[in-house]
């Protein structure tokens, strides 16, 4: 049975992530970019997955999830292609968050 085709416009991190998930889900994926892979903002990233600059709430939860998942993505890349993980400029850094109120501290737990 032919696979469903999907076209992703933009080969930055968002387009690449969408293409990866679609591909893993069994779609036949074509990625189109007017300038090539990581031609725009993505190539200027500083390699951080920042958690410490997020306040309590959905954005922090998303950042924490990203921080947990990213090593898995890199491991999968390394398995798929020699040098795949090394080609990703990710610098796992620590961060310190100081709560100045009890409510703020509770939100960090
Ligand atoms: C200096 C700097 C440092 C940063 N550091 C970090 C960091 O450390 N950690 C972090 O998480 N985030 C960082 N960011 C933010 C992060 O880089 C962006 O949020 C992210 O790259 C956005 O990805 P994107 O895929 O949405 O956009 P883009 O990377 O801009 O991708 C969009 C793509 O779509 C293509 N496109 C646009 N229009 C069309 C069209 N009409 N037809 C075909 N193709 C098209 C473009 O060519 C481009 O390749 C940083 C940003 C900057 C500027």
Short mmCIF file of C-alpha atoms and ligand atoms in Angstrom, two decimals:
data_model
loop_
_atom_site.label_atom_id
_atom_site.label_comp_id
_atom_site.label_asym_id
_atom_site.label_seq_id
_atom_site.Cartn_x
_atom_site.Cartn_y
_atom_site.Cartn_z
CA UNK A 1 0.00 0.00 0.00
CA UNK A 2 1.46 3.43 -0.94
CA UNK A 3 2.44 5.62 1.97
CA UNK A 4 0.75 8.96 2.46
CA UNK A 5 2.97 11.79 1.25
CA UNK A 6 3.57 14.87 3.32
CA UNK A 7 5.35 18.05 2.30
CA UNK A 8 7.00 20.14 5.02
CA UNK A 9 7.85 23.74 4.13
CA UNK A 10 10.94 24.96 5.94
CA UNK A 11 13.98 22.95 7.02
CA UNK A 12 14.70 24.71 10.28
CA UNK A 13 14.41 22.92 13.61
CA UNK A 14 10.62 23.07 13.56
CA UNK A 15 10.27 21.73 10.01
CA UNK A 16 12.95 19.10 10.66
CA UNK A 17 11.21 17.97 13.86
CA UNK A 18 7.86 17.76 12.07
CA UNK A 19 9.45 15.83 9.20
CA UNK A 20 11.12 13.42 11.63
CA UNK A 21 7.89 12.69 13.48
CA UNK A 22 5.94 12.28 10.24
CA UNK A 23 8.59 9.93 8.90
CA UNK A 24 8.61 7.88 12.11
CA UNK A 25 4.82 7.69 11.84
CA UNK A 26 5.15 6.12 8.39
CA UNK A 27 4.60 9.09 6.07
CA UNK A 28 6.67 9.63 2.95
CA UNK A 29 8.09 13.08 3.65
CA UNK A 30 9.53 15.75 1.39
CA UNK A 31 11.10 18.81 3.02
CA UNK A 32 11.27 21.98 0.93
CA UNK A 33 13.31 25.03 1.86
CA UNK A 34 14.07 28.08 -0.21
CA UNK A 35 17.61 28.25 1.17
CA UNK A 36 18.60 24.71 2.18
CA UNK A 37 18.66 22.90 5.51
CA UNK A 38 19.03 25.18 8.55
CA UNK A 39 19.35 28.13 6.18
CA UNK A 40 17.82 30.66 8.54
CA UNK A 41 17.44 31.16 12.29
CA UNK A 42 18.22 27.58 13.30
CA UNK A 43 21.84 27.81 12.18
CA UNK A 44 22.33 30.77 14.55
CA UNK A 45 21.24 28.92 17.70
CA UNK A 46 23.65 28.89 20.62
CA UNK A 47 23.20 25.21 21.40
CA UNK A 48 21.15 25.65 24.54
CA UNK A 49 17.99 24.06 25.80
CA UNK A 50 17.27 26.67 28.40
CA UNK A 51 15.17 25.66 31.35
CA UNK A 52 16.30 28.17 33.95
CA UNK A 53 14.87 31.21 32.17
CA UNK A 54 11.31 29.86 32.14
CA UNK A 55 8.76 30.70 34.77
CA UNK A 56 6.52 27.97 36.21
CA UNK A 57 3.90 26.89 33.69
CA UNK A 58 3.50 25.24 30.29
CA UNK A 59 6.62 26.76 28.73
CA UNK A 60 8.80 25.43 31.55
CA UNK A 61 7.15 22.02 31.29
CA UNK A 62 7.82 21.98 27.55
CA UNK A 63 11.47 22.99 28.10
CA UNK A 64 11.90 20.25 30.72
CA UNK A 65 10.37 17.69 28.35
CA UNK A 66 12.67 18.89 25.55
CA UNK A 67 15.69 18.60 27.84
CA UNK A 68 14.69 15.01 28.68
CA UNK A 69 13.99 14.00 25.08
CA UNK A 70 16.95 15.64 23.36
CA UNK A 71 19.56 13.02 24.42
CA UNK A 72 17.24 10.33 23.02
CA UNK A 73 17.01 12.17 19.71
CA UNK A 74 20.80 12.49 19.55
CA UNK A 75 21.25 8.80 20.38
CA UNK A 76 18.86 7.92 17.56
CA UNK A 77 20.78 10.21 15.20
CA UNK A 78 24.08 8.59 16.18
CA UNK A 79 22.62 5.16 15.54
CA UNK A 80 21.31 6.17 12.14
CA UNK A 81 24.36 7.98 10.81
CA UNK A 82 28.01 8.07 11.90
CA UNK A 83 28.76 11.57 13.17
CA UNK A 84 25.05 12.42 13.29
CA UNK A 85 25.03 13.40 16.94
CA UNK A 86 28.34 15.26 16.75
CA UNK A 87 26.92 17.41 13.96
CA UNK A 88 24.38 18.83 16.40
CA UNK A 89 25.70 21.78 18.37
CA UNK A 90 24.16 21.09 21.75
CA UNK A 91 25.84 22.16 24.95
CA UNK A 92 24.21 20.66 28.02
CA UNK A 93 24.61 23.38 30.62
CA UNK A 94 23.36 23.71 34.13
CA UNK A 95 21.38 26.64 35.41
CA UNK A 96 20.41 28.10 38.74
CA UNK A 97 16.95 29.38 39.57
CA UNK A 98 16.54 31.39 42.75
CA UNK A 99 13.04 31.66 44.19
CA UNK A 100 12.39 34.71 46.33
CA UNK A 101 8.93 33.71 47.52
CA UNK A 102 7.41 30.53 48.91
CA UNK A 103 4.96 30.47 45.98
CA UNK A 104 7.81 30.78 43.53
CA UNK A 105 9.72 27.96 45.24
CA UNK A 106 6.64 25.72 45.16
CA UNK A 107 6.35 26.25 41.44
CA UNK A 108 9.89 24.98 40.93
CA UNK A 109 9.31 21.62 42.58
C1 LIG B 1 21.38 34.36 17.92
C2 LIG B 1 20.32 33.32 18.25
C3 LIG B 1 20.64 32.34 19.16
C4 LIG B 1 19.67 31.38 19.51
N1 LIG B 1 20.00 30.40 20.41
C5 LIG B 1 19.08 29.45 20.73
C6 LIG B 1 19.42 28.39 21.63
O1 LIG B 1 20.53 28.28 22.12
N2 LIG B 1 18.45 27.49 21.93
C7 LIG B 1 17.20 27.56 21.38
O2 LIG B 1 16.36 26.70 21.69
N3 LIG B 1 16.85 28.55 20.54
C8 LIG B 1 17.77 29.48 20.19
N4 LIG B 1 17.43 30.49 19.33
C9 LIG B 1 16.09 30.49 18.78
C10 LIG B 1 16.00 29.40 17.69
O3 LIG B 1 17.14 29.48 16.85
C11 LIG B 1 14.70 29.58 16.88
O4 LIG B 1 13.59 29.62 17.75
C12 LIG B 1 14.52 28.42 15.91
O5 LIG B 1 15.70 28.21 15.15
C13 LIG B 1 13.36 28.69 15.00
O6 LIG B 1 13.27 27.57 14.15
P1 LIG B 1 12.24 27.54 12.96
O7 LIG B 1 12.35 26.20 12.32
O8 LIG B 1 10.90 27.98 13.45
O9 LIG B 1 12.70 28.71 11.98
P2 LIG B 1 13.93 28.78 10.93
O10 LIG B 1 15.18 28.12 11.45
O11 LIG B 1 14.03 30.21 10.56
O12 LIG B 1 13.42 27.90 9.73
C14 LIG B 1 12.45 28.33 8.82
C15 LIG B 1 12.88 27.82 7.46
O13 LIG B 1 11.84 28.08 6.54
C16 LIG B 1 12.41 28.48 5.32
N5 LIG B 1 11.39 29.25 4.61
C17 LIG B 1 10.82 30.40 5.02
N6 LIG B 1 9.91 30.79 4.11
C18 LIG B 1 9.93 29.87 3.12
C19 LIG B 1 9.21 29.73 1.88
N7 LIG B 1 8.30 30.65 1.51
N8 LIG B 1 9.49 28.67 1.12
C20 LIG B 1 10.41 27.75 1.49
N9 LIG B 1 11.13 27.83 2.64
C21 LIG B 1 10.87 28.88 3.43
C22 LIG B 1 13.64 29.28 5.70
O14 LIG B 1 14.62 29.29 4.67
C23 LIG B 1 14.14 28.51 6.93
O15 LIG B 1 15.13 27.54 6.63
C24 LIG B 1 18.37 31.43 18.94
C25 LIG B 1 18.08 32.43 18.00
C26 LIG B 1 19.04 33.35 17.65
C27 LIG B 1 18.71 34.40 16.62
#
